[in-house]
């Protein structure tokens, strides 16, 4: 089939449209032989197979099959994305070029040049245009150096082959033949796999230059670790064509890890440099095998008369299976002033045998040293059941303690600055944090004013945090909704048992008790009290409580009392009741209510509603002021409105001011 699917446009609900344009060169049929050595379209529709042409490899004795598998930029770009036009009229365009790499990764490649072009496309430049403009307002140009074909591609191979045969004649002769086999492969002798780095081209250096309205605005030069994948296999005492996977190096940093970053200004003056060094940690090595069968014949001496036997032989190719972890061990950040090294910060990271960071050293230009020490469950001095369970569940990378030491001009030896400790407990079958303690030290090893935050208790069903106490002894409560996914109420200076809230937008009741289902109310949801009631029991009867809500008209009745009316906006009136001397709250009436709150006097409640997986749709502060949030068709924040519907903030995207 000639047909390919592509995205032409995306239509927003507000009428805006994103339009996508592609290179108009038609792609061939999906089973076409018009492919280059790397599988990309090259326009050579007269190719009769995928087999490389022996003539191009200086082997005319095998015939000229007429195939041309060289890369062609014009056809490699067929169908690729070239332009995105935004709803505002502006657009961005993309220009491409063929990848380039060292011929050493394709030693049999027929080109006489040391640099090979092919293996797909790379971005050459990106241009941004204002609405209707012909000249780009900004341009990003990429320059690549040190290209390497990461998975080597060997297309032709010569291998020796020995065969023993015989004839059943009076002489009982045996013949031993030696051959040189020439193997041509359309996909290469070796194969990429999940253990490889990439099946493509990597670069040792990439320069990203920024041009604004034809003026340079600086550039960034990044250098990368970039090494060709390796291959190694054993095939016993015979050598035959054997396709085995290439694997990444077991002793070098992983490809794509950044070696250095340099930032230059518009005058090409160096402003900042970041140098990275790595250590390598590898797993145990296992081996996989690929088995290939081939026919062979040989003479077998058996009791008279001897027989000529044919048996199947097997070729076994072995390859290593392992993983490599590249750990960042040293970062040197240097800032320059007028091209002169002025400020330098060195960070050293240490890791254990499980690749967990154990220490961080930071050395400033003035000689000051800061040392951070990390502790994990397996080496924590705390032997609590929760930590033991973390170890049992293989949660051994959770940081449970961080200690900070410092040495400077005023403290020539290391002194401890602070010690941050996390404590955990079991909540049902979940492991949750119970306390966070920051111990500050006075320079003499003595602690003072430890900051302690306790996480008092969690929901036994889904282990969401319901109450916590801050370091200044202020107790706060959280109410969760939308099946425990989002916090719908954050209450300062109140315990969890003394608060309740519901917006009636999700199936949770937020500590209220009621029956029935919500109804439509001003494009949202509310609750019709006609013949129904809402209750909250178990309150502290020595406290005074605030009950507030928005009503469709008159006040509801709370414990037999009417409330005090507040602001009216968008057909909703805010009411507030002050209730004391009781442990039970009952709400009744004949109106629709929304945003129903309960909290002790002196507490501050902030409430939220959401559109799940998109974002917050409203926030009501402790004064009852509501802010609404609207999103566009791409789930991006579009408008922020007050409770009267006035737009406080509007966001547009892909638009140049």
XYZ file of C-alpha atoms in Angstrom:
657
model
C 0.000 0.000 0.000
C 1.091 3.571 -0.726
C -1.057 4.981 2.053
C 0.441 6.246 5.328
C -1.399 7.894 8.183
C -0.264 11.323 9.313
C -1.695 13.995 11.581
C -2.848 16.964 9.471
C -4.329 19.251 12.127
C -5.593 19.505 15.667
C -8.753 21.543 16.210
C -9.260 23.259 19.565
C -12.734 23.587 21.061
C -12.386 27.371 20.942
C -11.805 27.334 17.190
C -8.011 27.487 17.095
C -6.196 25.059 14.841
C -2.696 23.557 14.687
C -1.743 22.550 11.171
C 1.057 20.129 10.305
C 2.798 20.054 6.919
C 5.024 17.269 5.640
C 7.540 16.763 2.856
C 5.496 16.074 -0.253
C 7.777 13.394 -1.729
C 5.683 10.244 -1.969
C 6.811 7.133 -0.147
C 6.845 3.863 -2.119
C 4.910 0.723 -1.312
C 5.710 -0.733 2.082
C 7.347 -3.792 0.516
C 9.463 -1.729 -1.874
C 13.150 -2.586 -2.393
C 14.002 1.109 -2.808
C 15.852 1.276 0.500
C 19.331 2.347 1.433
C 21.740 0.266 3.494
C 20.016 1.420 6.707
C 16.435 0.796 5.605
C 15.445 4.354 4.581
C 13.772 5.197 1.274
C 16.296 6.186 -1.413
C 14.112 6.533 -4.532
C 15.757 3.626 -6.411
C 12.526 1.970 -7.547
C 14.386 -0.238 -10.039
C 16.027 -2.266 -7.245
C 15.055 -5.914 -7.600
C 15.913 -7.068 -4.058
C 17.382 -5.943 -0.743
C 20.705 -7.684 -1.444
C 23.618 -5.261 -1.876
C 25.158 -5.064 -5.332
C 28.376 -7.170 -5.422
C 29.846 -4.834 -8.037
C 29.831 -1.960 -5.527
C 31.949 -4.131 -3.225
C 34.488 -4.898 -5.979
C 33.187 -8.419 -6.417
C 32.025 -8.397 -10.064
C 32.426 -12.172 -10.284
C 29.138 -12.481 -8.388
C 27.315 -10.468 -11.028
C 25.654 -7.063 -11.175
C 22.155 -7.237 -9.707
C 21.520 -3.572 -10.525
C 20.652 -2.607 -6.951
C 21.613 0.828 -5.612
C 21.421 1.096 -1.830
C 23.130 4.453 -1.284
C 21.337 7.093 0.810
C 19.608 10.012 -0.908
C 18.656 13.094 1.124
C 15.782 14.105 -1.167
C 14.053 10.762 -0.740
C 15.049 10.150 2.889
C 12.976 13.265 3.744
C 9.844 11.805 2.150
C 6.826 12.354 4.403
C 8.797 13.912 7.280
C 7.326 16.774 9.349
C 8.532 20.136 7.991
C 6.161 22.777 9.427
C 3.796 23.430 12.326
C 1.452 26.396 12.011
C -0.076 27.708 15.241
C -3.574 29.160 15.792
C -2.071 32.648 16.066
C -0.696 32.402 12.527
C 2.920 31.945 13.534
C 4.794 28.855 12.471
C 7.926 26.786 13.028
C 9.814 24.991 10.262
C 12.336 22.147 10.365
C 15.240 21.534 7.992
C 17.046 18.192 7.861
C 20.250 16.655 6.559
C 21.679 13.137 6.404
C 23.595 11.781 9.367
C 27.358 11.560 8.975
C 29.703 9.122 10.659
C 33.156 7.588 10.505
C 33.562 4.898 7.819
C 35.391 2.737 10.371
C 32.003 1.566 11.615
C 31.294 0.243 8.085
C 34.702 -0.947 6.851
C 33.150 -2.774 3.912
C 31.135 0.234 2.751
C 31.840 0.819 -0.959
C 32.452 4.573 -0.642
C 36.019 5.828 -0.893
C 35.286 8.708 1.485
C 36.235 8.444 5.142
C 32.933 10.043 6.168
C 29.729 8.162 5.343
C 26.386 9.892 4.850
C 23.291 7.884 5.718
C 21.532 6.061 8.563
C 18.616 8.486 8.508
C 18.195 12.196 9.138
C 19.230 14.736 11.733
C 17.810 18.205 12.395
C 19.849 20.896 10.658
C 17.918 23.977 11.796
C 14.631 25.113 13.359
C 13.107 28.455 12.362
C 10.343 30.417 14.088
C 8.189 32.866 12.103
C 5.737 35.522 13.235
C 2.300 35.699 11.621
C 2.741 36.397 7.907
C 6.490 37.005 8.206
C 8.906 35.810 5.536
C 12.051 36.279 7.616
C 12.311 34.141 10.776
C 12.273 35.940 14.103
C 14.560 33.277 15.574
C 16.576 30.358 14.311
C 18.347 27.461 15.967
C 21.205 25.917 13.993
C 22.778 22.579 14.928
C 26.321 21.540 14.078
C 27.447 17.964 14.650
C 30.950 16.534 15.086
C 32.402 13.086 15.720
C 29.530 11.042 14.308
C 29.683 7.290 14.911
C 27.419 4.472 13.787
C 26.837 2.986 17.233
C 25.841 -0.491 16.068
C 28.505 -1.528 13.490
C 27.181 -2.536 10.076
C 29.199 -5.165 8.199
C 27.534 -5.899 4.860
C 30.006 -8.332 3.325
C 32.181 -10.995 4.892
C 34.591 -13.670 3.701
C 34.863 -16.786 5.839
C 36.861 -20.031 5.358
C 34.936 -23.280 5.228
C 36.238 -26.875 5.138
C 34.156 -29.820 3.975
C 34.962 -33.518 4.033
C 33.239 -35.768 1.506
C 33.796 -39.046 -0.279
C 32.636 -41.299 -3.097
C 31.246 -44.801 -2.856
C 33.499 -46.429 -5.390
C 36.051 -49.171 -5.327
C 38.709 -46.804 -4.100
C 36.735 -45.542 -1.138
C 38.308 -42.132 -1.683
C 37.839 -39.221 0.721
C 38.023 -35.618 -0.425
C 38.753 -32.641 1.782
C 37.675 -29.311 0.283
C 38.593 -25.834 1.485
C 36.334 -22.977 0.465
C 36.251 -19.209 0.879
C 32.634 -18.221 1.320
C 31.515 -14.675 0.560
C 28.409 -13.598 2.445
C 26.394 -10.528 1.465
C 23.789 -9.379 4.004
C 21.076 -6.805 3.404
C 20.787 -5.909 7.112
C 24.372 -6.431 8.208
C 26.068 -9.303 9.955
C 25.335 -8.015 13.458
C 21.985 -7.145 14.976
C 20.936 -4.501 17.486
C 18.944 -5.471 20.576
C 17.788 -4.060 23.940
C 21.344 -4.535 25.281
C 22.726 -2.176 22.648
C 22.976 1.588 23.015
C 21.042 2.729 19.934
C 20.600 1.485 16.401
C 21.650 4.782 14.892
C 24.251 7.542 14.876
C 25.676 9.204 17.983
C 27.709 12.414 18.086
C 30.641 13.404 20.263
C 29.907 17.128 20.032
C 26.786 19.124 19.192
C 26.718 22.921 18.924
C 23.377 24.675 19.243
C 23.546 28.251 17.931
C 20.742 30.734 18.513
C 20.011 33.447 15.952
C 17.383 36.122 16.681
C 16.316 38.208 13.684
C 19.616 37.454 11.916
C 21.713 38.316 14.991
C 23.601 35.721 17.001
C 22.344 35.445 20.550
C 24.868 32.909 21.774
C 25.485 29.213 21.534
C 25.740 26.078 23.646
C 28.369 23.411 22.946
C 27.786 19.981 24.453
C 30.181 17.036 24.365
C 28.937 13.488 24.902
C 30.347 10.080 25.660
C 30.037 8.371 22.303
C 31.473 4.911 21.641
C 30.664 2.216 19.127
C 28.954 -0.853 20.533
C 31.003 -4.032 20.757
C 30.552 -7.586 19.604
C 32.251 -10.806 20.603
C 31.313 -14.397 20.034
C 32.826 -17.881 19.987
C 32.049 -20.498 17.359
C 34.424 -23.275 18.239
C 36.695 -24.667 15.518
C 34.696 -23.449 12.536
C 34.121 -19.971 11.201
C 30.841 -19.227 9.489
C 28.458 -16.325 9.097
C 26.812 -15.863 12.472
C 24.490 -12.967 13.376
C 24.942 -11.961 17.006
C 23.837 -8.837 18.898
C 26.105 -5.899 19.512
C 26.377 -4.789 23.135
C 27.351 -1.550 24.825
C 30.705 -1.266 26.518
C 31.043 -2.710 29.996
C 33.868 -0.332 30.916
C 32.852 3.056 29.435
C 30.166 5.612 30.352
C 26.887 5.072 28.558
C 26.438 6.757 25.227
C 24.637 10.075 25.453
C 25.900 10.954 28.932
C 27.112 14.560 28.900
C 30.851 15.113 29.242
C 30.793 18.894 29.206
C 28.596 21.900 28.481
C 29.888 25.312 27.416
C 27.697 28.401 27.172
C 28.800 31.380 25.047
C 27.245 34.817 24.641
C 26.508 36.609 21.360
C 30.150 37.779 21.134
C 31.343 34.155 21.394
C 32.732 34.796 24.877
C 32.625 31.825 27.246
C 30.234 32.459 30.148
C 29.903 29.105 31.849
C 31.330 25.612 31.663
C 30.164 22.395 33.290
C 32.431 19.332 33.246
C 31.117 15.907 34.220
C 32.987 12.746 35.170
C 31.469 9.299 35.665
C 32.144 5.950 37.238
C 30.969 2.663 35.795
C 29.169 -0.076 37.681
C 28.299 -3.276 35.853
C 26.174 -6.257 36.695
C 27.260 -9.865 36.577
C 27.848 -11.189 33.081
C 25.648 -13.920 31.682
C 25.671 -15.342 28.195
C 23.105 -15.906 25.537
C 23.512 -18.116 22.510
C 22.200 -18.294 18.992
C 22.284 -21.674 17.289
C 22.589 -22.078 13.523
C 22.381 -25.410 11.715
C 24.120 -26.317 8.480
C 24.583 -29.529 6.548
C 27.894 -31.338 6.236
C 29.047 -34.754 5.164
C 31.971 -36.809 6.331
C 33.208 -40.377 6.250
C 32.698 -42.575 9.285
C 34.806 -45.686 9.840
C 32.522 -48.507 10.954
C 32.760 -52.283 10.630
C 33.079 -53.391 7.020
C 31.990 -52.005 4.757
C 32.589 -48.368 5.777
C 29.681 -46.023 5.268
C 29.464 -42.447 4.070
C 27.368 -40.617 6.698
C 25.589 -37.232 6.507
C 24.897 -35.427 9.748
C 23.681 -31.955 10.689
C 26.221 -29.725 12.385
C 25.407 -26.684 14.492
C 27.090 -23.340 14.787
C 26.742 -21.710 18.228
C 27.354 -17.995 18.667
C 27.704 -16.662 22.209
C 27.171 -13.088 23.344
C 27.319 -11.445 26.797
C 24.245 -10.249 28.676
C 24.814 -7.568 31.304
C 23.799 -4.084 32.340
C 25.869 -0.987 33.015
C 25.097 1.884 35.372
C 26.786 5.224 34.700
C 27.086 7.236 37.916
C 27.917 10.942 37.916
C 30.924 11.238 40.238
C 32.313 14.736 39.625
C 30.762 18.005 38.433
C 32.920 21.102 38.000
C 30.898 24.266 37.402
C 32.933 27.272 36.310
C 31.553 30.766 35.728
C 33.614 33.230 33.694
C 33.854 36.988 33.763
C 35.309 38.523 30.602
C 36.517 35.086 29.620
C 38.510 34.616 32.844
C 37.875 31.758 35.268
C 36.279 33.516 38.232
C 33.971 31.236 40.224
C 34.257 27.486 40.469
C 32.194 24.906 42.355
C 33.190 21.246 42.445
C 30.742 18.528 43.459
C 31.874 14.957 44.177
C 29.426 12.060 44.465
C 30.184 8.683 46.040
C 28.100 5.538 45.510
C 27.826 2.146 47.159
C 27.736 -1.234 45.429
C 23.985 -0.806 44.785
C 24.553 2.507 42.969
C 23.032 4.526 45.790
C 24.574 7.901 46.437
C 26.257 7.761 49.831
C 28.150 11.074 50.017
C 28.220 14.434 48.274
C 31.166 16.803 48.652
C 30.865 20.417 47.493
C 34.024 22.501 47.262
C 33.629 26.253 46.737
C 36.216 28.559 45.201
C 37.163 29.952 48.633
C 38.100 26.482 49.891
C 34.939 25.883 51.922
C 33.774 22.258 51.937
C 30.284 20.901 52.491
C 29.738 17.183 52.989
C 26.370 15.418 52.848
C 26.086 11.833 54.095
C 23.107 9.690 53.013
C 21.722 6.776 55.010
C 19.396 4.038 53.723
C 17.253 1.399 55.477
C 19.972 -1.276 55.416
C 22.508 0.854 57.309
C 20.196 3.010 59.407
C 20.722 3.002 63.191
C 16.919 2.898 63.493
C 15.836 -0.744 63.642
C 12.078 -0.122 63.510
C 9.635 -2.725 62.131
C 8.772 -0.335 59.281
C 12.391 -0.109 58.140
C 12.757 -3.872 58.375
C 9.655 -4.216 56.221
C 11.129 -1.739 53.724
C 14.164 -4.011 53.434
C 11.913 -7.073 53.057
C 10.073 -5.333 50.214
C 13.370 -4.307 48.582
C 12.724 -0.612 49.236
C 16.406 -0.156 49.932
C 16.917 3.110 48.017
C 14.685 5.305 50.189
C 16.799 7.966 51.907
C 16.058 7.890 55.645
C 18.775 10.240 56.913
C 20.908 13.071 55.514
C 23.692 14.575 57.625
C 25.399 17.826 56.611
C 28.969 18.707 57.603
C 30.845 21.919 56.813
C 34.414 23.170 56.898
C 35.358 26.763 56.105
C 37.681 29.601 57.027
C 36.045 29.978 60.447
C 35.759 26.231 61.017
C 39.049 24.625 59.878
C 37.740 21.175 60.838
C 34.447 19.604 59.843
C 31.521 20.432 62.092
C 28.026 19.093 61.777
C 25.394 21.588 60.641
C 22.239 19.507 60.667
C 20.855 16.007 60.636
C 17.613 15.295 58.750
C 15.830 12.095 59.733
C 12.735 10.414 58.320
C 10.861 7.921 60.491
C 8.382 5.394 59.106
C 5.525 3.253 60.447
C 3.183 0.613 59.041
C -0.316 1.763 58.102
C -2.193 -1.360 57.200
C -0.064 -2.970 54.515
C 1.513 0.360 53.550
C 4.766 1.881 54.783
C 4.245 5.579 55.529
C 6.329 8.361 57.027
C 5.500 9.195 60.633
C 7.998 11.953 61.427
C 10.498 14.275 59.801
C 13.105 15.720 62.153
C 15.754 18.333 61.396
C 18.339 18.557 64.149
C 20.409 21.748 63.987
C 23.868 21.833 65.584
C 25.593 24.777 67.276
C 29.117 24.010 66.039
C 30.104 22.199 69.219
C 28.188 19.027 68.477
C 25.148 20.074 70.491
C 21.675 20.200 68.957
C 19.314 23.112 69.437
C 15.701 23.796 68.471
C 15.059 20.604 66.460
C 12.382 21.111 63.828
C 9.970 18.179 64.042
C 7.062 17.538 61.708
C 4.871 14.571 62.665
C 2.511 12.799 60.316
C -0.102 11.849 62.840
C -2.315 9.354 61.044
C -3.381 8.079 57.660
C -6.541 6.745 56.065
C -6.516 2.987 56.807
C -7.983 2.188 53.369
C -5.695 4.051 50.991
C -2.980 5.395 53.336
C -3.551 9.047 52.448
C -2.304 11.474 55.103
C -5.192 12.881 57.181
C -3.419 14.892 59.881
C 0.043 16.309 60.502
C 1.642 18.590 63.087
C 4.250 21.131 62.054
C 7.452 22.054 63.857
C 5.648 25.001 65.532
C 3.099 22.575 67.044
C 0.289 23.588 64.662
C -2.022 20.688 63.847
C -3.390 20.576 60.314
C -5.947 18.344 58.630
C -6.317 17.127 55.059
C -9.452 15.833 53.363
C -9.080 13.769 50.198
C -11.488 13.230 47.346
C -11.715 11.721 43.878
C -10.989 8.246 45.251
C -8.014 9.460 47.257
C -6.221 11.098 44.334
C -6.492 14.791 45.269
C -6.557 16.921 48.419
C -9.922 18.702 48.430
C -9.481 20.531 51.761
C -6.414 21.824 53.604
C -7.291 22.995 57.126
C -4.782 24.836 59.301
C -5.075 24.613 63.099
C -7.641 21.801 63.235
C -7.625 18.064 63.811
C -8.949 15.679 61.191
C -11.911 14.516 63.292
C -13.270 18.060 63.639
C -13.510 19.081 59.957
C -15.656 18.194 56.971
C -16.002 19.409 53.387
C -17.679 18.411 50.144
C -18.229 20.146 46.815
C -20.531 17.296 45.714
C -18.372 17.002 42.585
C -17.139 13.467 43.257
C -18.527 10.433 45.008
C -16.630 11.075 48.247
C -18.519 12.732 51.108
C -15.603 14.475 52.846
C -16.551 13.394 56.433
C -20.243 14.368 55.963
C -23.072 11.831 56.203
C -25.948 12.048 53.706
C -27.913 9.949 51.251
C -29.086 10.621 47.714
C -27.194 12.016 44.765
C -26.090 15.564 43.900
C -28.009 17.665 41.375
C -26.975 20.217 38.759
C -26.259 23.621 40.247
C -24.891 26.590 38.231
C -22.966 24.394 35.777
C -21.579 22.398 38.673
C -23.074 20.065 41.272
C -24.924 20.752 44.509
C -27.215 19.000 46.973
C -30.997 19.469 47.234
C -31.964 19.545 50.918
C -35.711 19.266 50.298
C -36.726 16.301 52.480
C -33.094 15.305 53.061
C -30.467 16.278 55.593
C -26.701 16.245 56.016
C -25.013 15.443 59.329
C -21.642 15.374 61.067
C -21.278 13.723 64.480
C -18.502 13.239 67.043
C -17.485 16.869 67.415
C -15.842 18.400 70.489
C -18.771 20.119 72.261
C -16.383 22.543 73.997
C -15.448 24.115 70.675
C -17.246 26.606 68.455
C -17.649 25.581 64.814
C -18.213 27.396 61.536
C -20.583 25.884 58.967
C -20.552 27.628 55.569
C -21.941 26.937 52.102
C -23.323 28.552 48.948
C -27.097 28.443 48.559
C -29.406 28.738 45.560
C -31.584 31.145 47.550
C -32.388 31.388 51.255
C -30.395 30.045 54.138
C -30.428 26.381 55.034
C -31.179 25.371 58.624
C -28.255 24.228 60.760
C -29.228 22.777 64.138
C -32.470 24.758 63.849
C -30.762 28.088 63.123
C -30.543 30.248 60.013
C -27.218 31.556 58.803
C -25.794 34.965 58.105
C -25.799 35.901 54.414
C -22.639 37.089 52.710
C -21.824 37.903 49.103
C -24.028 36.877 46.173
C -22.345 36.000 42.866
C -23.499 34.092 39.795
C -26.845 33.226 41.399
C -25.266 31.808 44.557
C -25.342 33.349 48.045
C -22.733 32.621 50.675
C -24.071 31.709 54.179
C -22.239 31.132 57.425
C -23.420 29.622 60.748
C -21.680 29.744 64.138
C -22.494 26.623 66.180
C -21.311 25.833 69.706
C -22.110 23.565 72.656
C -22.905 20.467 70.596
C -21.205 17.379 69.249
C -23.614 16.908 66.340
C -24.401 19.050 63.288
C -27.562 18.608 61.192
C -28.300 20.600 58.028
C -31.773 20.729 56.469
C -34.024 23.057 54.436
C -35.486 23.347 50.959
C -32.595 24.854 48.971
C -29.683 23.586 46.916
C -26.328 24.029 48.638
C -22.729 23.715 47.444
C -19.200 23.978 48.896
C -20.324 22.744 52.318
C -17.663 23.358 54.986
C -17.217 22.610 58.672
C -14.221 23.664 60.768
C -13.467 24.922 64.292
C -13.379 28.625 65.002
C -9.804 29.855 64.593
C -9.013 27.358 61.851
C -8.353 28.314 58.224
C -9.851 26.075 55.525
C -8.888 26.172 51.844
C -10.823 23.906 49.502
C -10.306 22.646 45.958
C -12.183 20.993 43.101
C -10.634 19.198 40.135
C -11.188 17.838 36.690
C -9.328 14.533 37.143
C -6.206 14.108 34.992
C -6.486 17.733 33.797
C -6.130 20.043 36.765
C -7.674 22.121 39.542
C -10.965 23.750 38.522
C -11.595 25.924 41.595
C -10.018 27.054 44.837
C -11.931 28.660 47.703
C -9.851 30.402 50.356
C -10.488 30.745 54.075
C -12.601 33.882 53.462
C -14.960 32.130 51.060
C -13.496 33.783 47.947
C -13.491 31.382 45.000
C -11.088 31.394 42.056
C -11.932 29.341 38.963
C -9.520 27.745 36.478
C -10.344 26.940 32.856
C -8.334 24.807 30.424
C -8.150 24.632 26.644
C -8.550 21.588 24.450
C -4.935 20.592 25.124
C -5.513 20.666 28.900
C -3.388 23.808 29.330
C -4.442 26.556 31.723
C -6.348 29.161 29.729
C -8.279 31.470 32.096
C -8.213 32.280 35.793
C -11.511 33.849 36.892
C -12.887 35.352 40.078
C -16.179 34.247 41.608
C -18.069 36.779 39.464
C -16.712 35.293 36.265
C -14.264 38.115 35.587
C -11.022 37.008 33.937
C -8.068 37.695 36.213
C -5.468 36.054 33.976
C -5.498 34.758 30.424
C -2.809 32.511 28.946
C -2.173 32.032 25.222
C 0.383 29.677 23.741
C 2.819 29.794 20.816
C 2.392 33.531 20.518
C 5.139 36.133 20.320
C 4.269 39.235 22.426
